[in-house]
Amino acid sequence: MKKAVLSIIIASFCLFPARANAISAESCILIDADSGKALYEYNADNRMLIASTTKIMTALVALEKGDLKDEVRITKDSCNVEGSSMYLKQGDTITLEQLIYGMMLVSGNDAASAVAYHIAGSIEAFAELMNDKAAELRLKNTSFTNPHGLDHENHYSTARDMAIIMQAAMENKDFVRITSTKSITIDGITYTNHNKLLSICEGITGGKTGYTKAAGRTLVSSCQRNGMSLICVTLNDPDDWDDHIAIYEQAFQEYERVTVADSGAVYAELPVIAGEDCDTVKIKPAETVTVTVKAESEIEITNDLPRFVYAEITEGEKAGTLTWTVNGETAGEVELVYAESAEREEPEDKGFFEELKEKFMGFVEFRMNKFGYYGS
């Protein structure tokens, strides 16, 4: 097999500390939104109260189970919920989309309750849907008992699990549109997003605030700059705005996106045996892959391919594997595929196999010299 190795050194000037001294959160995590990899964490697996950041999961379940155009009639049970509110009134009719706006922008507990009753018929049944989604996301330290985040001993999560929930939610275009909206007017009332990061931090694409006396300040946010998307979660953080800004500023200085596989580029060209009107076939990655890497990381890319191939070959078929390591540790792989097809040469009646044998021996020797394939 042919193995080609390419090393890339990523240079920068600052190093992200094991724990930023200025961060005041009891629990914190920063992840790469594309891969889910943690770039920074502190007490990220501690089970904690999460207050209204709960509503990220509420919105995700509602968007998956409901129709934004659904008309929802507000009941007495939805109105009689303590805490933050979008001031719904019994008998009001409002769309599911407007409820999600009220829930995500001004953290309406009444809106969250109305969503739950509409989707599942009860708070308990909707909590089951939330827990089902948590199980689907393979969250090990998360439990929901309600859609709004009011304190309960069996209602908790972790910074890591909340980052994963946000990562899943940000894959939904409607969620991104709603959570990134700074303000909206519904039935003559203007609702302004409580997430101040949208106005004071470059690149913020969404998030959710939360607070109860027991939970403290909780905040989940997402940020994108220079093609890199990050998600930050802080739990019980009295200085969450400044902490998120500081974490993002440092991370975007220290990390950058690097393309390790480009589906539009030819990575190799292999000799073809018994090909009709072709002696070689081009190889390319099946998909483009970019990774987030830390300052001074060394990326090593290995192409694992055969020394030659036999026709017939179909464009898009797997030819081998491209693997990359970061600082000596395997980080991922992607298939290498044929970038073109190669038809098999039609056999001739007289002495075809003798002719093919001679052609094979001479061809291989010639191509081995041309392409420099030596060794074991």
Coordinates of C-alpha atoms in Angstrom, one line a residue:
M1 CA 0.0 0.0 0.0
K2 CA 1.1 3.5 -0.7
K3 CA 1.3 5.9 2.3
A4 CA 1.9 9.6 1.7
V5 CA 2.5 11.8 4.7
L6 CA 2.0 15.6 4.9
S7 CA 2.7 17.5 8.1
I8 CA 1.3 21.0 8.8
I9 CA 2.4 23.2 11.7
I10 CA -0.2 25.7 12.9
A11 CA 1.5 28.7 14.5
S12 CA 0.0 31.3 16.8
F13 CA 1.1 33.4 19.7
C14 CA -1.2 32.7 22.7
L15 CA -2.1 29.5 24.6
F16 CA -5.6 28.9 26.0
P17 CA -5.0 28.2 29.7
A18 CA -6.3 25.1 31.5
R19 CA -8.6 27.4 33.4
A20 CA -9.0 31.1 32.6
N21 CA -8.4 32.8 35.9
A22 CA -10.9 35.5 35.1
I23 CA -13.8 33.1 34.6
S24 CA -16.2 33.2 37.6
A25 CA -18.5 30.4 36.5
E26 CA -18.9 27.4 38.8
S27 CA -19.1 25.3 35.7
C28 CA -18.0 26.1 32.1
I29 CA -17.3 24.6 28.7
L30 CA -16.4 25.8 25.2
I31 CA -16.9 23.4 22.3
D32 CA -16.3 23.5 18.6
A33 CA -19.8 23.4 17.2
D34 CA -18.8 21.4 14.1
S35 CA -17.0 18.5 15.8
G36 CA -18.3 18.8 19.4
K37 CA -14.8 18.7 20.7
A38 CA -14.2 20.5 24.0
L39 CA -11.7 23.3 23.6
Y40 CA -11.9 24.5 27.2
E41 CA -13.8 23.1 30.2
Y42 CA -14.0 23.4 34.0
N43 CA -16.3 21.3 36.1
A44 CA -18.2 20.6 32.9
D45 CA -19.8 17.3 34.1
N46 CA -21.1 18.6 37.4
R47 CA -24.9 18.2 37.6
M48 CA -26.4 21.6 38.2
L49 CA -29.6 23.6 38.0
I50 CA -30.0 25.2 34.6
A51 CA -32.9 27.6 35.0
S52 CA -34.3 28.9 31.7
T53 CA -31.6 27.5 29.5
T54 CA -33.9 24.6 29.7
K55 CA -35.9 26.3 27.0
I56 CA -33.3 25.4 24.4
M57 CA -34.5 21.8 24.7
T58 CA -38.1 22.9 24.8
A59 CA -37.7 24.8 21.6
L60 CA -35.8 21.9 19.9
V61 CA -38.6 19.4 20.8
A62 CA -41.3 21.8 19.7
L63 CA -39.7 22.5 16.4
E64 CA -39.3 18.8 15.7
K65 CA -42.8 17.7 16.9
G66 CA -44.9 20.7 15.9
D67 CA -45.8 23.0 13.0
L68 CA -44.8 26.7 13.4
K69 CA -48.1 27.7 11.8
D70 CA -50.2 25.8 14.4
E71 CA -52.8 27.9 16.2
V72 CA -52.5 27.5 20.0
R73 CA -55.3 28.4 22.3
I74 CA -54.0 29.6 25.7
T75 CA -55.4 27.8 28.7
K76 CA -55.6 28.8 32.4
D77 CA -52.9 26.4 33.3
S78 CA -50.4 28.1 30.9
C79 CA -51.1 31.5 32.3
N80 CA -50.7 30.5 36.0
V81 CA -46.9 29.9 35.9
E82 CA -44.6 31.9 38.1
G83 CA -41.5 33.7 36.9
S84 CA -40.7 35.5 33.6
S85 CA -43.6 35.9 31.2
M86 CA -44.7 37.1 27.8
Y87 CA -48.0 37.9 29.5
L88 CA -50.4 35.5 27.7
K89 CA -54.1 35.7 28.6
Q90 CA -56.5 32.8 28.9
G91 CA -58.4 32.4 25.7
D92 CA -55.7 34.1 23.5
T93 CA -54.9 32.4 20.2
I94 CA -51.3 32.5 19.1
T95 CA -49.1 30.6 16.7
L96 CA -46.5 28.0 17.9
E97 CA -43.9 30.2 16.2
Q98 CA -44.9 33.2 18.2
L99 CA -44.8 31.2 21.4
I100 CA -41.3 30.0 20.7
Y101 CA -40.3 33.7 20.1
G102 CA -41.8 34.6 23.5
M103 CA -40.1 31.7 25.1
M104 CA -36.6 32.3 23.7
L105 CA -36.5 36.1 23.6
V106 CA -38.1 37.1 26.9
S107 CA -38.0 33.7 28.6
G108 CA -41.7 33.4 29.0
N109 CA -42.6 30.5 31.3
D110 CA -46.2 30.9 30.2
A111 CA -45.1 30.4 26.6
A112 CA -43.0 27.3 27.5
S113 CA -46.0 25.8 29.3
A114 CA -48.3 26.6 26.4
V115 CA -45.9 24.9 24.0
A116 CA -45.8 21.8 26.3
Y117 CA -49.6 21.5 26.5
H118 CA -50.0 22.0 22.7
I119 CA -47.3 19.4 21.8
A120 CA -47.9 16.7 24.4
G121 CA -51.1 17.5 26.3
S122 CA -49.4 18.0 29.7
I123 CA -46.3 19.2 31.3
E124 CA -45.3 15.7 32.4
A125 CA -45.8 14.2 28.9
F126 CA -43.8 17.0 27.3
A127 CA -41.0 16.4 29.9
E128 CA -40.9 12.8 28.7
L129 CA -40.3 14.0 25.2
M130 CA -37.5 16.2 26.4
N131 CA -35.9 13.2 28.2
D132 CA -36.4 11.1 25.1
K133 CA -34.5 13.7 23.1
A134 CA -31.8 13.8 25.8
A135 CA -31.4 10.0 25.4
E136 CA -31.2 10.3 21.7
L137 CA -28.4 12.8 22.1
R138 CA -26.7 10.3 24.5
L139 CA -26.7 12.7 27.4
K140 CA -25.8 11.0 30.7
N141 CA -26.3 13.7 33.2
T142 CA -29.5 15.5 32.2
S143 CA -33.0 15.1 33.5
F144 CA -36.1 17.3 32.7
T145 CA -39.3 17.6 34.7
N146 CA -40.7 20.8 33.0
P147 CA -40.4 22.9 29.9
H148 CA -39.4 26.2 31.5
G149 CA -36.6 25.5 34.0
L150 CA -38.1 26.3 37.4
D151 CA -36.1 24.6 40.1
H152 CA -36.8 20.9 40.8
E153 CA -34.6 18.3 42.4
N154 CA -34.9 16.0 39.3
H155 CA -34.4 18.9 36.8
Y156 CA -30.8 19.3 36.0
S157 CA -28.0 19.1 33.4
T158 CA -24.3 19.9 33.0
A159 CA -22.3 22.4 31.0
R160 CA -21.2 19.6 28.6
D161 CA -24.7 18.3 28.1
M162 CA -26.1 21.8 27.5
A163 CA -23.5 22.4 24.9
I164 CA -24.5 19.2 23.1
I165 CA -28.2 20.3 23.2
M166 CA -27.3 23.7 21.8
Q167 CA -25.2 22.0 19.1
A168 CA -28.2 20.0 18.0
A169 CA -30.5 23.0 18.2
M170 CA -28.3 25.1 16.0
E171 CA -28.6 22.6 13.2
N172 CA -32.3 23.7 13.0
K173 CA -32.6 26.8 10.8
D174 CA -35.8 27.9 12.5
F175 CA -34.1 27.7 15.9
V176 CA -31.2 29.8 14.6
R177 CA -33.5 32.4 13.1
I178 CA -35.6 32.7 16.3
T179 CA -32.8 32.7 18.9
S180 CA -30.8 35.3 16.9
T181 CA -33.6 37.7 16.7
K182 CA -33.0 40.9 18.7
S183 CA -36.6 41.9 19.0
I184 CA -40.0 41.2 17.5
T185 CA -43.5 42.7 17.7
I186 CA -46.4 40.3 18.3
D187 CA -50.0 41.7 18.4
G188 CA -48.7 45.2 19.1
I189 CA -46.3 44.1 21.9
T190 CA -42.5 44.3 21.3
Y191 CA -40.4 41.6 22.8
T192 CA -36.7 42.3 23.2
N193 CA -34.2 39.4 23.4
H194 CA -32.7 39.1 26.9
N195 CA -29.5 37.8 25.3
K196 CA -27.4 41.0 25.4
L197 CA -24.5 39.2 23.7
L198 CA -26.3 39.7 20.4
S199 CA -25.5 43.4 20.7
I200 CA -22.2 43.4 22.6
C201 CA -20.2 40.5 21.2
E202 CA -19.1 40.1 17.6
G203 CA -20.4 37.0 15.8
I204 CA -23.1 35.8 18.2
T205 CA -25.6 33.6 16.4
G206 CA -27.9 32.7 19.2
G207 CA -28.3 31.5 22.8
K208 CA -30.4 31.6 25.9
T209 CA -30.2 33.2 29.3
G210 CA -31.5 31.8 32.6
Y211 CA -31.8 32.7 36.3
T212 CA -33.3 31.5 39.5
K213 CA -32.0 32.2 43.0
A214 CA -30.9 28.6 43.5
A215 CA -29.4 28.2 40.0
G216 CA -27.7 31.6 39.7
R217 CA -27.1 33.1 36.3
T218 CA -26.9 30.5 33.5
L219 CA -26.0 31.3 29.9
V220 CA -25.6 29.3 26.7
S221 CA -24.4 31.1 23.6
S222 CA -23.0 30.4 20.1
C223 CA -20.6 32.5 18.1
Q224 CA -19.2 32.3 14.6
R225 CA -16.1 34.1 13.2
N226 CA -13.9 33.3 10.2
G227 CA -15.7 30.1 9.4
M228 CA -15.3 28.7 13.0
S229 CA -18.4 28.1 15.1
L230 CA -18.1 27.8 18.9
I231 CA -20.6 27.2 21.7
C232 CA -20.0 28.4 25.3
V233 CA -22.0 27.4 28.4
T234 CA -21.6 28.9 31.9
L235 CA -23.6 27.8 34.9
N236 CA -23.9 29.7 38.1
D237 CA -21.8 32.6 36.8
P238 CA -22.4 36.1 38.2
D239 CA -20.3 37.7 35.4
D240 CA -21.6 35.6 32.5
W241 CA -21.6 38.4 29.8
D242 CA -18.0 39.3 30.3
D243 CA -16.9 35.7 30.7
H244 CA -18.5 34.6 27.4
I245 CA -16.9 37.6 25.6
A246 CA -13.5 36.9 27.2
I247 CA -13.7 33.2 26.3
Y248 CA -14.6 33.8 22.7
E249 CA -12.0 36.5 22.2
Q250 CA -9.2 34.2 23.5
A251 CA -10.5 31.2 21.6
F252 CA -10.8 32.9 18.3
Q253 CA -7.2 34.2 18.7
E254 CA -5.8 30.8 19.6
Y255 CA -7.7 28.4 17.4
E256 CA -8.3 28.3 13.7
R257 CA -9.9 26.2 11.0
V258 CA -7.7 24.0 8.8
T259 CA -8.7 22.1 5.8
V260 CA -7.4 18.5 6.0
A261 CA -9.3 17.2 3.0
D262 CA -10.6 19.0 -0.1
S263 CA -13.1 17.2 -2.3
G264 CA -12.2 19.5 -5.2
A265 CA -8.5 18.6 -5.2
V266 CA -6.7 15.6 -6.7
Y267 CA -4.7 13.9 -3.9
A268 CA -3.1 11.2 -5.9
E269 CA -2.9 9.5 -9.3
L270 CA -2.6 5.7 -9.5
P271 CA -1.5 3.5 -12.4
V272 CA -4.4 1.5 -14.0
I273 CA -3.9 -2.0 -15.3
A274 CA -5.8 -3.1 -18.4
G275 CA -7.5 0.4 -18.7
E276 CA -8.9 1.4 -22.1
D277 CA -7.4 4.7 -23.3
C278 CA -6.1 5.5 -19.8
D279 CA -3.0 4.7 -17.9
T280 CA -3.8 6.4 -14.6
V281 CA -6.8 7.4 -12.5
K282 CA -7.1 10.4 -10.2
I283 CA -8.0 10.1 -6.5
K284 CA -9.7 12.7 -4.3
P285 CA -11.4 12.9 -0.9
A286 CA -15.1 12.0 -0.7
E287 CA -15.8 15.2 1.1
T288 CA -14.2 18.4 2.3
V289 CA -13.2 18.3 5.9
T290 CA -12.0 21.2 8.1
V291 CA -10.9 20.9 11.7
T292 CA -10.4 23.3 14.5
V293 CA -6.9 23.2 15.9
K294 CA -5.0 24.8 18.7
A295 CA -1.9 27.0 18.3
E296 CA 1.3 25.2 17.5
S297 CA -0.5 21.9 16.7
E298 CA 1.1 19.5 14.3
I299 CA -1.2 17.9 11.8
E300 CA 0.0 14.8 9.9
I301 CA -2.1 13.6 7.0
T302 CA -1.7 10.0 5.7
N303 CA -3.1 8.7 2.4
D304 CA -3.5 4.9 2.5
L305 CA -3.8 3.7 -1.2
P306 CA -2.9 0.7 -3.3
R307 CA 0.2 1.0 -5.5
F308 CA -1.9 0.3 -8.6
V309 CA -5.5 -0.6 -9.6
Y310 CA -7.2 -2.8 -12.1
A311 CA -9.9 -1.5 -14.5
E312 CA -12.9 -1.4 -14.5
I313 CA -13.2 1.5 -12.1
T314 CA -16.3 3.6 -11.4
E315 CA -16.1 7.3 -10.4
G316 CA -17.0 7.7 -6.7
E317 CA -16.0 4.2 -5.6
K318 CA -13.8 4.0 -2.5
A319 CA -10.1 3.8 -3.4
G320 CA -8.5 4.2 0.1
T321 CA -8.5 6.3 3.2
L322 CA -7.1 9.7 4.3
T323 CA -6.3 9.8 8.0
W324 CA -5.1 12.8 10.0
T325 CA -3.5 13.1 13.4
V326 CA -3.1 16.1 15.7
N327 CA 0.0 16.1 17.8
G328 CA 0.5 12.4 17.2
E329 CA -3.1 11.3 18.1
T330 CA -5.5 10.1 15.5
A331 CA -8.2 12.7 15.0
G332 CA -10.2 11.4 12.1
E333 CA -10.4 9.9 8.7
V334 CA -12.3 10.3 5.4
E335 CA -12.7 8.0 2.3
L336 CA -10.6 8.6 -0.8
V337 CA -12.5 7.9 -3.9
Y338 CA -11.9 7.7 -7.7
A339 CA -12.3 11.1 -9.3
E340 CA -13.0 9.5 -12.7
S341 CA -14.0 6.2 -14.3
A342 CA -11.7 3.8 -16.2
E343 CA -13.2 1.3 -18.6
R344 CA -11.6 -2.2 -19.0
E345 CA -9.7 -2.8 -22.2
E346 CA -11.6 -5.3 -24.4
P347 CA -9.8 -8.6 -24.8
E348 CA -8.4 -9.6 -28.2
D349 CA -9.0 -13.1 -29.7
K350 CA -5.3 -14.0 -30.1
G351 CA -3.1 -14.4 -27.1
F352 CA -4.8 -11.8 -25.0
F353 CA -3.6 -13.2 -21.6
E354 CA 0.0 -13.6 -22.8
E355 CA -0.1 -10.0 -24.1
L356 CA -1.7 -8.8 -20.9
K357 CA 1.0 -10.5 -18.9
E358 CA 3.8 -8.9 -20.8
K359 CA 2.0 -5.5 -20.8
F360 CA 1.4 -5.9 -17.0
M361 CA 5.1 -6.6 -16.2
G362 CA 6.4 -3.7 -18.4
F363 CA 3.7 -1.3 -17.3
V364 CA 4.2 -1.8 -13.6
E365 CA 8.0 -1.4 -13.8
F366 CA 7.5 1.8 -15.8
R367 CA 4.9 3.2 -13.5
M368 CA 6.8 2.3 -10.4
N369 CA 9.7 4.3 -11.6
K370 CA 7.6 7.2 -12.8
F371 CA 5.6 7.6 -9.6
G372 CA 8.4 6.6 -7.3
Y373 CA 6.7 3.7 -5.5
Y374 CA 9.5 1.8 -3.8
G375 CA 9.9 -0.1 -0.6
S376 CA 7.5 -2.5 1.3

